[in-house]
CSV table of N, CA and C in Angstrom, one decimal:
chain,number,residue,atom,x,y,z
A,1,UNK,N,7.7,-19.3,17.3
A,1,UNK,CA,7.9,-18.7,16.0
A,1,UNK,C,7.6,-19.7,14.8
A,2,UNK,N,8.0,-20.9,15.1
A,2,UNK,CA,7.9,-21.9,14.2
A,2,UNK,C,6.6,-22.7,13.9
A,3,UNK,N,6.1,-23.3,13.0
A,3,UNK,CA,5.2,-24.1,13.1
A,3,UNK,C,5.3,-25.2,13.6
A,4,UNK,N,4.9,-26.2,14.1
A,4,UNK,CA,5.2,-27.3,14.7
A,4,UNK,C,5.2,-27.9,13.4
A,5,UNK,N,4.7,-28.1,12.3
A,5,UNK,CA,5.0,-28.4,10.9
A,5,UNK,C,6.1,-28.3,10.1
A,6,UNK,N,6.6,-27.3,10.1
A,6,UNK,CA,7.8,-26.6,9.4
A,6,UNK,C,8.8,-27.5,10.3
A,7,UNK,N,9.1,-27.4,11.8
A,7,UNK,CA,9.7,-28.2,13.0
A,7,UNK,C,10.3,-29.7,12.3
A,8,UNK,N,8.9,-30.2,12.4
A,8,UNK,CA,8.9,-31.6,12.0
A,8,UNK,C,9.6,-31.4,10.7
A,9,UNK,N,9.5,-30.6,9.7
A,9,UNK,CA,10.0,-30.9,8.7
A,9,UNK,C,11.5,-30.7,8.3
A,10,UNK,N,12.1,-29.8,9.3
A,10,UNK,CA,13.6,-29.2,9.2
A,10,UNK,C,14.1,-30.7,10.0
A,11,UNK,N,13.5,-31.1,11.2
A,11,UNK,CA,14.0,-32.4,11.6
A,11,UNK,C,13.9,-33.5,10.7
A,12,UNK,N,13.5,-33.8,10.2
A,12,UNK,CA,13.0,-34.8,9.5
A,12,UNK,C,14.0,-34.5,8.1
A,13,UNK,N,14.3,-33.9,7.4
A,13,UNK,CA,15.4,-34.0,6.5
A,13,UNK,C,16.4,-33.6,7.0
A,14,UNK,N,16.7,-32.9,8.3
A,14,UNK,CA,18.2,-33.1,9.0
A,14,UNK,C,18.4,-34.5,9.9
A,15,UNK,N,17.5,-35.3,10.3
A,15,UNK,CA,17.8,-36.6,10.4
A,15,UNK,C,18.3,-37.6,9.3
A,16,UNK,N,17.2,-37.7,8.3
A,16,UNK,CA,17.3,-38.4,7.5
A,16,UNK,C,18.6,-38.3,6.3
A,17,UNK,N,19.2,-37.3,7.0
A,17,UNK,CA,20.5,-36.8,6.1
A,17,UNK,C,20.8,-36.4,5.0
A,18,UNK,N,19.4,-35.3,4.6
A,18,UNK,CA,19.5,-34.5,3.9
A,18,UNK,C,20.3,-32.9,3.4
A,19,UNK,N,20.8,-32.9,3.1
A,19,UNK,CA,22.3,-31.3,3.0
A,19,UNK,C,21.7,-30.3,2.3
A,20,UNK,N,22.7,-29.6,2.6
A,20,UNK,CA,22.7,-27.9,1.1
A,20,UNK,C,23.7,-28.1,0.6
A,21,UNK,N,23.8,-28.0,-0.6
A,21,UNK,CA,25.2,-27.9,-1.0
A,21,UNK,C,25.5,-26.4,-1.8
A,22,UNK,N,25.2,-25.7,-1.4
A,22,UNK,CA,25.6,-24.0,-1.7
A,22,UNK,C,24.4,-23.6,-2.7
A,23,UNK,N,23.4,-24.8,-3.3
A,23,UNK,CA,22.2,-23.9,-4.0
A,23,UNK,C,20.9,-25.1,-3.7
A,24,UNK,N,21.2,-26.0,-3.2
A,24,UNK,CA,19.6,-26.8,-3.5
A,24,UNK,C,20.0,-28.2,-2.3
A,25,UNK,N,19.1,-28.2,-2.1
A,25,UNK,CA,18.9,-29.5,-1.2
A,25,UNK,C,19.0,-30.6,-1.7
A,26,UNK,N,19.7,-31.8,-1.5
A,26,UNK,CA,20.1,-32.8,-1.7
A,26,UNK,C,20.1,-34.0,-0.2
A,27,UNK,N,19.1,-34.9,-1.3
A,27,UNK,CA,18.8,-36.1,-0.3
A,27,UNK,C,19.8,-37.2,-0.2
A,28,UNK,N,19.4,-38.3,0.7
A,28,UNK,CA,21.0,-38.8,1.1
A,28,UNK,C,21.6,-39.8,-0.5
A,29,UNK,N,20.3,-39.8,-1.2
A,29,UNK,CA,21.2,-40.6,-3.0
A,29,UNK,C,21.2,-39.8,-3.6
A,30,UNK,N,21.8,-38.6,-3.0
A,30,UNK,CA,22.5,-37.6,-3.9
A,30,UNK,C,21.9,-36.9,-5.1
A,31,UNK,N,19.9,-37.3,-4.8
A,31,UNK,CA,19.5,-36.6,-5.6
A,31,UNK,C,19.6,-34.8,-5.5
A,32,UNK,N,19.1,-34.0,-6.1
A,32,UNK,CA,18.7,-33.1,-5.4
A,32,UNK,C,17.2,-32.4,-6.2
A,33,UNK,N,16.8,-31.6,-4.8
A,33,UNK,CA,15.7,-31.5,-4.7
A,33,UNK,C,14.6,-30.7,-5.8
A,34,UNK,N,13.9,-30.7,-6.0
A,34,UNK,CA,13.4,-29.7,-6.6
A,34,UNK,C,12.6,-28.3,-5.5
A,35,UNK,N,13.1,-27.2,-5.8
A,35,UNK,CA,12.6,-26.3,-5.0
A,35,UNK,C,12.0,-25.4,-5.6
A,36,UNK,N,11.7,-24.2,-5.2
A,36,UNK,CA,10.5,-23.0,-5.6
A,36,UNK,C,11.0,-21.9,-4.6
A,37,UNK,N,10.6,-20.7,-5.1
A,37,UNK,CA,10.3,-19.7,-4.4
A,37,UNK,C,8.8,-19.4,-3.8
A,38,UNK,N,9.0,-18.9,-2.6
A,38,UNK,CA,7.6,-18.9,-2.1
A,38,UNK,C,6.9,-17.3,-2.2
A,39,UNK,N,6.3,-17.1,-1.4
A,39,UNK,CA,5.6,-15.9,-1.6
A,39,UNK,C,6.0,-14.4,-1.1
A,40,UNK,N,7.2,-15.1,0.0
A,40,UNK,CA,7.9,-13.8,0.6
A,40,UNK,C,8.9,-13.4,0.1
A,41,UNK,N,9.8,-14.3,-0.9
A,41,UNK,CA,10.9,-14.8,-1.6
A,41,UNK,C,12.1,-15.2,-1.5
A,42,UNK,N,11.6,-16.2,-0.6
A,42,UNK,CA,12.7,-17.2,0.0
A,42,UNK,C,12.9,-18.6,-0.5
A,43,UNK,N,13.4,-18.8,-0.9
A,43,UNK,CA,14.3,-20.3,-1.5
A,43,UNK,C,13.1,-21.1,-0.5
A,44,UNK,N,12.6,-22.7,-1.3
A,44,UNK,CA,11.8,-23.4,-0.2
A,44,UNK,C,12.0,-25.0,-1.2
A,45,UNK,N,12.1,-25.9,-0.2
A,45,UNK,CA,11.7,-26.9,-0.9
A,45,UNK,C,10.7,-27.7,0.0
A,46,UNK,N,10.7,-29.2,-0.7
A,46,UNK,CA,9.4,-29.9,0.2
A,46,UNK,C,9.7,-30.8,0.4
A,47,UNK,N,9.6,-31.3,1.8
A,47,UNK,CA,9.3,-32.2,2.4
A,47,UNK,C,8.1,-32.9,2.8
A,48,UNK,N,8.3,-34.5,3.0
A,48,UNK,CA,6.9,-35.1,3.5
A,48,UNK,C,7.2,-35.6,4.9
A,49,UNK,N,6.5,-34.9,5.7
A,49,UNK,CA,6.4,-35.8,6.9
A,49,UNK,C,5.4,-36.7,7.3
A,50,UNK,N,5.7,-37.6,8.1
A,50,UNK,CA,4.8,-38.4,8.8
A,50,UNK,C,4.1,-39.2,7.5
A,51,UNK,N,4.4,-39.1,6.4
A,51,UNK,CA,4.1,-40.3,4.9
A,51,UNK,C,2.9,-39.5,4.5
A,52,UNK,N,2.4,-38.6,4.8
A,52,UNK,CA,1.0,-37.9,4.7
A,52,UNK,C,1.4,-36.7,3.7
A,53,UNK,N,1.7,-35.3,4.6
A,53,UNK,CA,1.8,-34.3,4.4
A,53,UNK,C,3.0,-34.1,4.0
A,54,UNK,N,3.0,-32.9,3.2
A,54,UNK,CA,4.3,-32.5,2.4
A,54,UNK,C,4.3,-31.0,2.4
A,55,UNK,N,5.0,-30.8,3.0
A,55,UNK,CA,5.6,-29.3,3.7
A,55,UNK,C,6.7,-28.7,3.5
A,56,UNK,N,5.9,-27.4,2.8
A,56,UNK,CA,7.2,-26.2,2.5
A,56,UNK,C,8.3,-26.1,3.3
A,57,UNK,N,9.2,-26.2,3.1
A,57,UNK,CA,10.5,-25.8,4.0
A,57,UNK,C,11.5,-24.0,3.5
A,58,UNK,N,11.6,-23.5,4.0
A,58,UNK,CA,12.7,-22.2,3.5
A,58,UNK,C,14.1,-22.9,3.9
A,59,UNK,N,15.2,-22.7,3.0
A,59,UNK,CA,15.9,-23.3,2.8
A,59,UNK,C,16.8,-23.0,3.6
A,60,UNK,N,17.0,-21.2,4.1
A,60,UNK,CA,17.6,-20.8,5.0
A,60,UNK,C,17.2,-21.2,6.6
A,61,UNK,N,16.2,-21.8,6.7
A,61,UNK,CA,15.9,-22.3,8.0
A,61,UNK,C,16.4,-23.9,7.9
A,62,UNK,N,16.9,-24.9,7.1
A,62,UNK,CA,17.1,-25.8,7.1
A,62,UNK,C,18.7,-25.5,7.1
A,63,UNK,N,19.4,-24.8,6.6
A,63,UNK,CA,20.8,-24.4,7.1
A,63,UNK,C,21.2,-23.8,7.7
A,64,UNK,N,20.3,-23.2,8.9
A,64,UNK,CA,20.6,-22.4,10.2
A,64,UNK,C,20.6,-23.6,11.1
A,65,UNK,N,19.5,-24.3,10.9
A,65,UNK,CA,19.6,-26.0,11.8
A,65,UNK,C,20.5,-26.7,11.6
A,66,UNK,N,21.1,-26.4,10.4
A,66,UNK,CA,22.5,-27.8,10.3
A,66,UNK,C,23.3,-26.9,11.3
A,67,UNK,N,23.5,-25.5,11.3
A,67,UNK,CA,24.4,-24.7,11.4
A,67,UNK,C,24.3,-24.8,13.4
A,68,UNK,N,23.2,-24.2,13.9
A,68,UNK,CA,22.8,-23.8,15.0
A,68,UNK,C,21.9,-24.8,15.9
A,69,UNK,N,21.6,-26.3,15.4
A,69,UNK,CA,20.8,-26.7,15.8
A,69,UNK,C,19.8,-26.2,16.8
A,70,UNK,N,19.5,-27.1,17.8
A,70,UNK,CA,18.1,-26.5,18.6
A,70,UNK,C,18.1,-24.7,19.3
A,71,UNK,N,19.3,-24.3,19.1
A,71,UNK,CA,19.1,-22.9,19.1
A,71,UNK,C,18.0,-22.1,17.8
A,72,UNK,N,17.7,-22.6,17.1
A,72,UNK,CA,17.3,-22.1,15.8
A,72,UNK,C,15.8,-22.3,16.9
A,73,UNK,N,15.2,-23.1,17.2
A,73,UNK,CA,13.8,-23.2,17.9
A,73,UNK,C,14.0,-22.3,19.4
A,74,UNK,N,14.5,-21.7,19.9
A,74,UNK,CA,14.4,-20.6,20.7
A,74,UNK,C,13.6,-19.4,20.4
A,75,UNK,N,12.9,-18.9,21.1
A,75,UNK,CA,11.7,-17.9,21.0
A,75,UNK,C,12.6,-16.6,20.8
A,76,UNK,N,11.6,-16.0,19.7
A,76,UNK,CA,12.4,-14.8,19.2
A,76,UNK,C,13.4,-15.0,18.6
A,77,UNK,N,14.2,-16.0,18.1
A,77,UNK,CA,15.1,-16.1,17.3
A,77,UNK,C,14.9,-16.2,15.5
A,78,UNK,N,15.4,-15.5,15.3
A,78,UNK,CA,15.7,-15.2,13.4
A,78,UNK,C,16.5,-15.7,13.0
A,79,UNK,N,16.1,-16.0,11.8
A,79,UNK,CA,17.5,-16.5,10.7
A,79,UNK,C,17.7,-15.3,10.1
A,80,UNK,N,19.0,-15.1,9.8
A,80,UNK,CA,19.5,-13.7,9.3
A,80,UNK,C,20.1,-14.0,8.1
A,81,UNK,N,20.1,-13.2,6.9
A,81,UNK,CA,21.0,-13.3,5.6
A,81,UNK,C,21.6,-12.4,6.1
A,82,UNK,N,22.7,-12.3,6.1
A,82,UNK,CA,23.9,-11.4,6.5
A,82,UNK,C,24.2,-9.9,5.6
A,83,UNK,N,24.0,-10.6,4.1
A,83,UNK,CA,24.7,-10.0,3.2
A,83,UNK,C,23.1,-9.0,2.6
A,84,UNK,N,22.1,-9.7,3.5
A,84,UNK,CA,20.6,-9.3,3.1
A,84,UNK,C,19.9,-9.4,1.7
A,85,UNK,N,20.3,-10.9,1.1
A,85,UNK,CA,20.2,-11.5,-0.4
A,85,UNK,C,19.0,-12.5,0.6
A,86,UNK,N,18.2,-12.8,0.3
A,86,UNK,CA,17.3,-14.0,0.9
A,86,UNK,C,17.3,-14.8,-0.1
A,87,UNK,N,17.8,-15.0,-1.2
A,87,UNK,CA,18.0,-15.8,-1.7
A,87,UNK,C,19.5,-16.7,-1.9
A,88,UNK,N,20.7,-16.5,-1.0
A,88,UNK,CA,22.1,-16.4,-0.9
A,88,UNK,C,21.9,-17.1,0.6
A,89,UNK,N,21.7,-18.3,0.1
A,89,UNK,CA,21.8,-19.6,1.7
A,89,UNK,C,22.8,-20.1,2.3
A,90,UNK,N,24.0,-19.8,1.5
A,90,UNK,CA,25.5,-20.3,2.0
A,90,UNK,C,25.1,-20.3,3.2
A,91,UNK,N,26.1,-21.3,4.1
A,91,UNK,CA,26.0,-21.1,5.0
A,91,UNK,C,26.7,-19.9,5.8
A,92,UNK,N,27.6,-19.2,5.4
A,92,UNK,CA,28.7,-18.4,5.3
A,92,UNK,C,27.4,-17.1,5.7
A,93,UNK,N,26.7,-17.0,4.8
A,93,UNK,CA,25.7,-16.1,4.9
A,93,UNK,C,24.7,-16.0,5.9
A,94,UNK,N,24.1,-17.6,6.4
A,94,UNK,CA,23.3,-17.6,7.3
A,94,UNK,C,23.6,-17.2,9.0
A,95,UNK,N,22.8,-16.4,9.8
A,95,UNK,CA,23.5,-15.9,11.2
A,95,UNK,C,22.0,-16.2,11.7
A,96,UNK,N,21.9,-16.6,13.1
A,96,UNK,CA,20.9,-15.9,14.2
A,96,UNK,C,20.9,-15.0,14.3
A,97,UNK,N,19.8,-14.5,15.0
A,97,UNK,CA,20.0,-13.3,15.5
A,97,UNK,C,18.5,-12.8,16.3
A,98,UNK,N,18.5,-11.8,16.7
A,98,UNK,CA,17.6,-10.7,17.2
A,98,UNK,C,16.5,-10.1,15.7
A,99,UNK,N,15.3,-9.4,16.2
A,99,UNK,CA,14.4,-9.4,15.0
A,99,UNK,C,15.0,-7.8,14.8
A,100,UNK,N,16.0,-7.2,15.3
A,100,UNK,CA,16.4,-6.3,14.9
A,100,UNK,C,17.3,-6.3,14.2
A,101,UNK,N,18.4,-7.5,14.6
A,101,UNK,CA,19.9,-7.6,13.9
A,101,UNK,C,18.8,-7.7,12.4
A,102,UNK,N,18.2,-8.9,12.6
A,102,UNK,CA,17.7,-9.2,10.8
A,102,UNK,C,17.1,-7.8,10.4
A,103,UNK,N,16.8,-7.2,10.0
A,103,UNK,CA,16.6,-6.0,9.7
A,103,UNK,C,17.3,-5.1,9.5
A,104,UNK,N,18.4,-5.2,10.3
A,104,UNK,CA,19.5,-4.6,9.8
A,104,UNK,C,20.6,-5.0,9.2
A,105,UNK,N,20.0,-6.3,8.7
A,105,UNK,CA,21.0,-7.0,7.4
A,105,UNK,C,20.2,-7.1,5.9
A,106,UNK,N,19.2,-6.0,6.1
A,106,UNK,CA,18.6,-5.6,4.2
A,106,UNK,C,19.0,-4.4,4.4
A,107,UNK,N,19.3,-4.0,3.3
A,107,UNK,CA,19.5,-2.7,3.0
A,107,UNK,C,18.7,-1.5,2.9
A,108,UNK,N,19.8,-0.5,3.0
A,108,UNK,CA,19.2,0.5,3.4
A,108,UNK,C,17.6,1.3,2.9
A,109,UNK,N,17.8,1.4,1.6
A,109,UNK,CA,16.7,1.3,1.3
A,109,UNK,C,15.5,0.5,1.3
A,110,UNK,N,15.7,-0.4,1.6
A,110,UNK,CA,14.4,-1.6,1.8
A,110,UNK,C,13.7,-1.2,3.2
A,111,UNK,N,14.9,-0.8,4.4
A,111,UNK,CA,14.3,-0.8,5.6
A,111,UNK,C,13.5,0.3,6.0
A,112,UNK,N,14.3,1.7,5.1
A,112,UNK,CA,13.4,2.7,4.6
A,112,UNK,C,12.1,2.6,4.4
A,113,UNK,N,11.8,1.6,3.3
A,113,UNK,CA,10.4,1.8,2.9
A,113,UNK,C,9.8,0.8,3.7
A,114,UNK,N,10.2,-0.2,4.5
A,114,UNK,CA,9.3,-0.8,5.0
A,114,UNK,C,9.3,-0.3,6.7
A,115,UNK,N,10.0,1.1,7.0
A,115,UNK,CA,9.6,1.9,8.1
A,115,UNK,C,8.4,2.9,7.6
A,116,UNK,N,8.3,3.3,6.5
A,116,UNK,CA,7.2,3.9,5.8
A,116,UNK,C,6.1,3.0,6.0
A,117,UNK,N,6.1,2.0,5.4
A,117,UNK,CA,5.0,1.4,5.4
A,117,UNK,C,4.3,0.9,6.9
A,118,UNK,N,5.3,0.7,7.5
A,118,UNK,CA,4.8,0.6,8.9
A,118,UNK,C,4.6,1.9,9.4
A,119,UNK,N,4.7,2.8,9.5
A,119,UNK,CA,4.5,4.1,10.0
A,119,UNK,C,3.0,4.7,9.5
A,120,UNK,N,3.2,4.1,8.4
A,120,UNK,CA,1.1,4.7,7.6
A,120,UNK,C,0.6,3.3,8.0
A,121,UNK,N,0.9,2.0,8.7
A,121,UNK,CA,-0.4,1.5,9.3
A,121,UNK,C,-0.6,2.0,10.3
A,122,UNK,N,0.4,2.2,11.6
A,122,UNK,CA,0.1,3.1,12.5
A,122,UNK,C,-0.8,3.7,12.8
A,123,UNK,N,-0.8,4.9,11.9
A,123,UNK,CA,-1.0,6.5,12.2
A,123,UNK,C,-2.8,6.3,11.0
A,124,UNK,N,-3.7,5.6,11.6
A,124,UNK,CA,-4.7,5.3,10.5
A,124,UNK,C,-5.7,6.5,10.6
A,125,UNK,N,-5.6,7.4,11.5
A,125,UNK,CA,-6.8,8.5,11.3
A,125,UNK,C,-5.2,10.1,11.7
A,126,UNK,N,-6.1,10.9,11.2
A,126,UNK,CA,-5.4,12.5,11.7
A,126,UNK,C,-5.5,12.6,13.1
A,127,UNK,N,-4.7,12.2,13.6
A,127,UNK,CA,-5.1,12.5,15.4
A,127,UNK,C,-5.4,14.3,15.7
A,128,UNK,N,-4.2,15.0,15.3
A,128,UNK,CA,-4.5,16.1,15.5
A,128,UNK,C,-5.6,16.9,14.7
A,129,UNK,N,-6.4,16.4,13.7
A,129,UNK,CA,-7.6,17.1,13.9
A,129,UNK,C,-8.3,16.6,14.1
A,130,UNK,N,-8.7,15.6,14.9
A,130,UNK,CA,-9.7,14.8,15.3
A,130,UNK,C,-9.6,15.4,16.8
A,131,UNK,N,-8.5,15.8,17.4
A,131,UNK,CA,-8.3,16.4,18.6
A,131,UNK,C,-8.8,18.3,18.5
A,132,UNK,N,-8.1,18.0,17.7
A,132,UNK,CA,-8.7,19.9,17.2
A,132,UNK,C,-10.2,20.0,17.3
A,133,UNK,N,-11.1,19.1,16.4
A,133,UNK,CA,-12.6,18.7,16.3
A,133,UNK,C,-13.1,18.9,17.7
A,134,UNK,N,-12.6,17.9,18.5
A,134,UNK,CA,-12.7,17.9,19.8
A,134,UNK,C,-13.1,18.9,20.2
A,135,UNK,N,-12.0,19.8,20.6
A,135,UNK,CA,-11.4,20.6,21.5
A,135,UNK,C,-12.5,22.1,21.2
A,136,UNK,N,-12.8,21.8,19.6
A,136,UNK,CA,-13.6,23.3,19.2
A,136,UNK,C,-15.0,22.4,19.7
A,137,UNK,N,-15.3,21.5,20.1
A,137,UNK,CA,-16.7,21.2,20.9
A,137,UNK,C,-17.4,20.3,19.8
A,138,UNK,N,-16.9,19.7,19.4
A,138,UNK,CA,-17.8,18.3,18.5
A,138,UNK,C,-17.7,17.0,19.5
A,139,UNK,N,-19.0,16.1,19.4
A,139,UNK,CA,-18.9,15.3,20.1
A,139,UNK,C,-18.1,13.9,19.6
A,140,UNK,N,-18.0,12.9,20.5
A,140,UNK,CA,-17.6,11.8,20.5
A,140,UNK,C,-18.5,11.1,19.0
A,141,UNK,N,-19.7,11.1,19.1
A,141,UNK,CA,-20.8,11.0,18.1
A,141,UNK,C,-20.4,11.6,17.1
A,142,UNK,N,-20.3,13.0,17.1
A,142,UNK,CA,-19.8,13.4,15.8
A,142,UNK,C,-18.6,13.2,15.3
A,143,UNK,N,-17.8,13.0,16.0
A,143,UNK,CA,-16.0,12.4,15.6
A,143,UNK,C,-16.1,11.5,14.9
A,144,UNK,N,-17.0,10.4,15.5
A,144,UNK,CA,-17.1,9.3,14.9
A,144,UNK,C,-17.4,8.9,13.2
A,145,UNK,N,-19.1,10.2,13.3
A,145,UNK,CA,-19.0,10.2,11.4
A,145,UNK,C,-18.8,10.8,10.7
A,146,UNK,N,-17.5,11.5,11.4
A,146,UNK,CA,-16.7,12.5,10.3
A,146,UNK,C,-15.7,12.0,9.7
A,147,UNK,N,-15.3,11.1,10.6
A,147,UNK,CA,-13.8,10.0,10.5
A,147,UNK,C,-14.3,8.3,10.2
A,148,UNK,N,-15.2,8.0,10.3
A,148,UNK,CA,-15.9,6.8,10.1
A,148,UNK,C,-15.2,6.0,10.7
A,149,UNK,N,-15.1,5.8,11.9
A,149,UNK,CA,-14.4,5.5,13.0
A,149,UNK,C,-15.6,4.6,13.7
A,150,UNK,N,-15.8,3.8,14.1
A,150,UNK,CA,-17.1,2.7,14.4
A,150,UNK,C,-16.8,2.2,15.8
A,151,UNK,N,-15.7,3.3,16.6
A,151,UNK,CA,-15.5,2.6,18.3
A,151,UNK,C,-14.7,4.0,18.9
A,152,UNK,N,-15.8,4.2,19.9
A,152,UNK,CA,-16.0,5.3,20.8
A,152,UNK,C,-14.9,5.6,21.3
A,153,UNK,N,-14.1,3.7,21.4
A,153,UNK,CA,-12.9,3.8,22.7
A,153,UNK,C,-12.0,4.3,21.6
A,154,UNK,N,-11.7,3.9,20.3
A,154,UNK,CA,-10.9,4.7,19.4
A,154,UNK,C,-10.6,6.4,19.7
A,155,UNK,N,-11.9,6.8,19.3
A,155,UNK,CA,-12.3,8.3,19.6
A,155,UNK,C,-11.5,8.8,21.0
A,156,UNK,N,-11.8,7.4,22.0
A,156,UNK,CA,-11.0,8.2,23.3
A,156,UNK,C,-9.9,8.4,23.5
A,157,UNK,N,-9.3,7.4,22.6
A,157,UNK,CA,-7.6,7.4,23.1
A,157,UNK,C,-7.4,7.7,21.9
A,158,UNK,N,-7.4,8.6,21.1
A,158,UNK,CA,-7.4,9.4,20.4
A,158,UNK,C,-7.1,10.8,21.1
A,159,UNK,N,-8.0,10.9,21.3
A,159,UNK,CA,-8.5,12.6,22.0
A,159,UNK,C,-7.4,12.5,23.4
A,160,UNK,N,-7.7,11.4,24.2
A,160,UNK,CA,-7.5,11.3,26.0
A,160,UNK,C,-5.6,10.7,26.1
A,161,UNK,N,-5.2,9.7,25.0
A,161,UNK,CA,-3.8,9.4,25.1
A,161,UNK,C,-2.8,9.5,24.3
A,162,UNK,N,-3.6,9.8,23.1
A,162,UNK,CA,-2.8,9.8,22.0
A,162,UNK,C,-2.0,11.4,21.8
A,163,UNK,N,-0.8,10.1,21.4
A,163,UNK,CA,0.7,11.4,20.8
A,163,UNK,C,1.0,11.3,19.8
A,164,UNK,N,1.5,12.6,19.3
A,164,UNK,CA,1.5,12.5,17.4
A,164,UNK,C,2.5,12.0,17.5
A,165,UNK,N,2.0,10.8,16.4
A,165,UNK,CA,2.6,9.7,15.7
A,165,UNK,C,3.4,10.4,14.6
């Protein structure tokens, strides 16, 4: 799940004795960090590893490692906001978990719409009238440039396996 980048970089300021102190990362002369929000909108700051590269960190994943150490690098493992604030790093807040528990720590309406939105990438053509089409005698050929559908095998498991979604 992790990048071997991100890796090096959660290690590398939990060696070097870098903390949270309930809002921002602080190095071991008690500077602290300058951080940003990133694009998903999670707390992040930066580190340099290896004297070269300087790598985004999420902040909740650097206080799941103080918290959880090498359990945090286990496959399939999530950091969870508990309270489902992803910007609320306490540690109090931060949990492992399952990619389901995390999901089920945003709220209710969030999970709503992003079962919506996963539900319309799914379901990307009308199965059932593309099976109707079918069924009244249009061919595979014609399914295809009615629906602009560009793969036959689409068309088949469409028609041959598909259940309404």
């Amino acid at each position: 799940m992790y990048s071997e980048n991100i890796k090096k970089a959660i290690l590398t300021a939990f060696n070097k004795n870098y903390t949270f102190n309930g809002k921002n990362i602080v190095n071991p002369k008690g500077m602290i960090l300058k951080g940003g929000i990133n694009s998903s909108g999670y707390s992040i700051f930066s580190m340099r590893v290896e004297k070269v590269k300087r790598i985004s960190v999420p902040i909740h994943q650097f206080v799941a490692y103080t918290k959880y150490k090498e359990k945090l690098f286990n496959k399939y493992v999530h950091v969870r906001h508990l309270d489902g604030n992803k910007l609320n790093n306490n540690e109090i807040n931060i949990a492992i978990g399952s990619a389901s528990e995390n999901c089920l720590d945003k709220p209710k309406e969030i999970r709503i719409k992003c079962a919506i939105n996963a539900s319309n990438h799914v379901k990307k053509y009308n199965h059932k009238q593309i099976i109707n089409d079918r069924k009244s005698g249009m061919t595979y050929k014609e399914l295809m440039r009615k629906y602009n559908i560009s793969s036959k095998g689409t068309i088949s498991f469409i028609v041959n396996k598909s259940i309404d979604l």
